[in-house]
PDB file of C-alpha atoms in Angstrom:
ATOM      1  CA  UNK A   1      28.958  19.902 123.696  1.00 88.00           C
ATOM      2  CA  UNK A   2      28.769  21.245 127.254  1.00 92.00           C
ATOM      3  CA  UNK A   3      31.263  18.594 128.357  1.00 92.00           C
ATOM      4  CA  UNK A   4      33.691  19.738 125.667  1.00 92.00           C
ATOM      5  CA  UNK A   5      33.407  23.347 126.798  1.00 95.00           C
ATOM      6  CA  UNK A   6      33.877  22.324 130.428  1.00 96.00           C
ATOM      7  CA  UNK A   7      36.975  20.273 129.572  1.00 96.00           C
ATOM      8  CA  UNK A   8      38.396  23.139 127.498  1.00 97.00           C
ATOM      9  CA  UNK A   9      37.903  25.549 130.395  1.00 97.00           C
ATOM     10  CA  UNK A  10      39.552  23.114 132.829  1.00 97.00           C
ATOM     11  CA  UNK A  11      42.459  22.665 130.447  1.00 98.00           C
ATOM     12  CA  UNK A  12      42.857  26.435 130.153  1.00 98.00           C
ATOM     13  CA  UNK A  13      42.750  26.762 133.947  1.00 98.00           C
ATOM     14  CA  UNK A  14      45.495  24.124 134.310  1.00 98.00           C
ATOM     15  CA  UNK A  15      47.599  25.868 131.678  1.00 98.00           C
ATOM     16  CA  UNK A  16      47.095  29.203 133.430  1.00 98.00           C
ATOM     17  CA  UNK A  17      48.111  27.677 136.782  1.00 98.00           C
ATOM     18  CA  UNK A  18      51.245  26.148 135.242  1.00 98.00           C
ATOM     19  CA  UNK A  19      52.120  29.465 133.600  1.00 98.00           C
ATOM     20  CA  UNK A  20      51.627  31.280 136.905  1.00 98.00           C
ATOM     21  CA  UNK A  21      53.910  28.812 138.682  1.00 98.00           C
ATOM     22  CA  UNK A  22      56.538  29.173 135.962  1.00 98.00           C
ATOM     23  CA  UNK A  23      56.411  32.970 136.177  1.00 98.00           C
ATOM     24  CA  UNK A  24      56.723  32.831 139.968  1.00 98.00           C
ATOM     25  CA  UNK A  25      59.848  30.709 139.545  1.00 97.00           C
ATOM     26  CA  UNK A  26      61.274  33.211 137.086  1.00 98.00           C
ATOM     27  CA  UNK A  27      60.607  36.074 139.500  1.00 98.00           C
ATOM     28  CA  UNK A  28      62.469  34.198 142.246  1.00 97.00           C
ATOM     29  CA  UNK A  29      65.348  33.596 139.858  1.00 97.00           C
ATOM     30  CA  UNK A  30      65.502  37.284 139.000  1.00 98.00           C
ATOM     31  CA  UNK A  31      65.510  38.177 142.695  1.00 97.00           C
ATOM     32  CA  UNK A  32      68.405  35.777 143.205  1.00 97.00           C
ATOM     33  CA  UNK A  33      70.326  37.391 140.362  1.00 98.00           C
ATOM     34  CA  UNK A  34      69.634  40.848 141.805  1.00 97.00           C
ATOM     35  CA  UNK A  35      70.888  39.749 145.235  1.00 97.00           C
ATOM     36  CA  UNK A  36      74.013  38.176 143.743  1.00 98.00           C
ATOM     37  CA  UNK A  37      74.689  41.323 141.712  1.00 98.00           C
ATOM     38  CA  UNK A  38      74.445  43.454 144.853  1.00 97.00           C
ATOM     39  CA  UNK A  39      76.921  41.196 146.638  1.00 98.00           C
ATOM     40  CA  UNK A  40      79.345  41.336 143.710  1.00 98.00           C
ATOM     41  CA  UNK A  41      79.103  45.135 143.688  1.00 98.00           C
ATOM     42  CA  UNK A  42      80.027  45.206 147.382  1.00 97.00           C
ATOM     43  CA  UNK A  43      83.013  42.924 146.792  1.00 98.00           C
ATOM     44  CA  UNK A  44      84.174  45.063 143.867  1.00 97.00           C
ATOM     45  CA  UNK A  45      83.922  48.214 145.986  1.00 97.00           C
ATOM     46  CA  UNK A  46      85.931  46.558 148.780  1.00 97.00           C
ATOM     47  CA  UNK A  47      88.565  45.352 146.331  1.00 98.00           C
ATOM     48  CA  UNK A  48      88.807  48.793 144.766  1.00 97.00           C
ATOM     49  CA  UNK A  49      89.458  50.309 148.187  1.00 97.00           C
ATOM     50  CA  UNK A  50      92.068  47.641 148.910  1.00 98.00           C
ATOM     51  CA  UNK A  51      93.834  48.279 145.602  1.00 98.00           C
ATOM     52  CA  UNK A  52      93.884  52.029 146.289  1.00 98.00           C
ATOM     53  CA  UNK A  53      95.439  51.420 149.717  1.00 98.00           C
ATOM     54  CA  UNK A  54      97.981  49.012 148.241  1.00 98.00           C
ATOM     55  CA  UNK A  55      98.900  51.514 145.529  1.00 98.00           C
ATOM     56  CA  UNK A  56      99.391  54.201 148.160  1.00 98.00           C
ATOM     57  CA  UNK A  57     101.502  51.893 150.349  1.00 98.00           C
ATOM     58  CA  UNK A  58     103.689  50.870 147.394  1.00 98.00           C
ATOM     59  CA  UNK A  59     104.155  54.528 146.467  1.00 98.00           C
ATOM     60  CA  UNK A  60     105.199  55.364 150.017  1.00 98.00           C
ATOM     61  CA  UNK A  61     107.582  52.393 150.100  1.00 98.00           C
ATOM     62  CA  UNK A  62     109.157  53.483 146.811  1.00 97.00           C
ATOM     63  CA  UNK A  63     109.631  56.996 148.190  1.00 96.00           C
ATOM     64  CA  UNK A  64     111.384  55.590 151.266  1.00 96.00           C
ATOM     65  CA  UNK A  65     113.549  53.303 149.123  1.00 96.00           C
ATOM     66  CA  UNK A  66     114.561  56.273 146.975  1.00 94.00           C
ATOM     67  CA  UNK A  67     115.429  58.248 150.120  1.00 93.00           C
ATOM     68  CA  UNK A  68     117.507  55.384 151.523  1.00 94.00           C
ATOM     69  CA  UNK A  69     119.236  54.911 148.159  1.00 91.00           C
ATOM     70  CA  UNK A  70     120.037  58.623 148.094  1.00 86.00           C
ATOM     71  CA  UNK A  71     121.581  58.477 151.552  1.00 84.00           C
ATOM     72  CA  UNK A  72     123.606  55.378 150.696  1.00 82.00           C
ATOM     73  CA  UNK A  73     124.875  56.795 147.414  1.00 83.00           C
ATOM     74  CA  UNK A  74     126.041  59.995 149.105  1.00 80.00           C
ATOM     75  CA  UNK A  75     128.339  58.061 151.452  1.00 73.00           C
TER      76      UNK A  75
END
């Protein structure tokens, strides 16, 4: 009877150790996802800034083209 109890306790300890290891792996995975998400957010912010600059540059170019077209059409 004592041997059965001892074996049950050892089995529970092994299961607990395996569960702990699995949870530690999950925590590392979550950290990796969090880090990747932060990097994606930085890229998105950079791209947003780039798109804003491009939009401004295209607007300025269109204004200049309109001005040149106005000068050429008045000749």
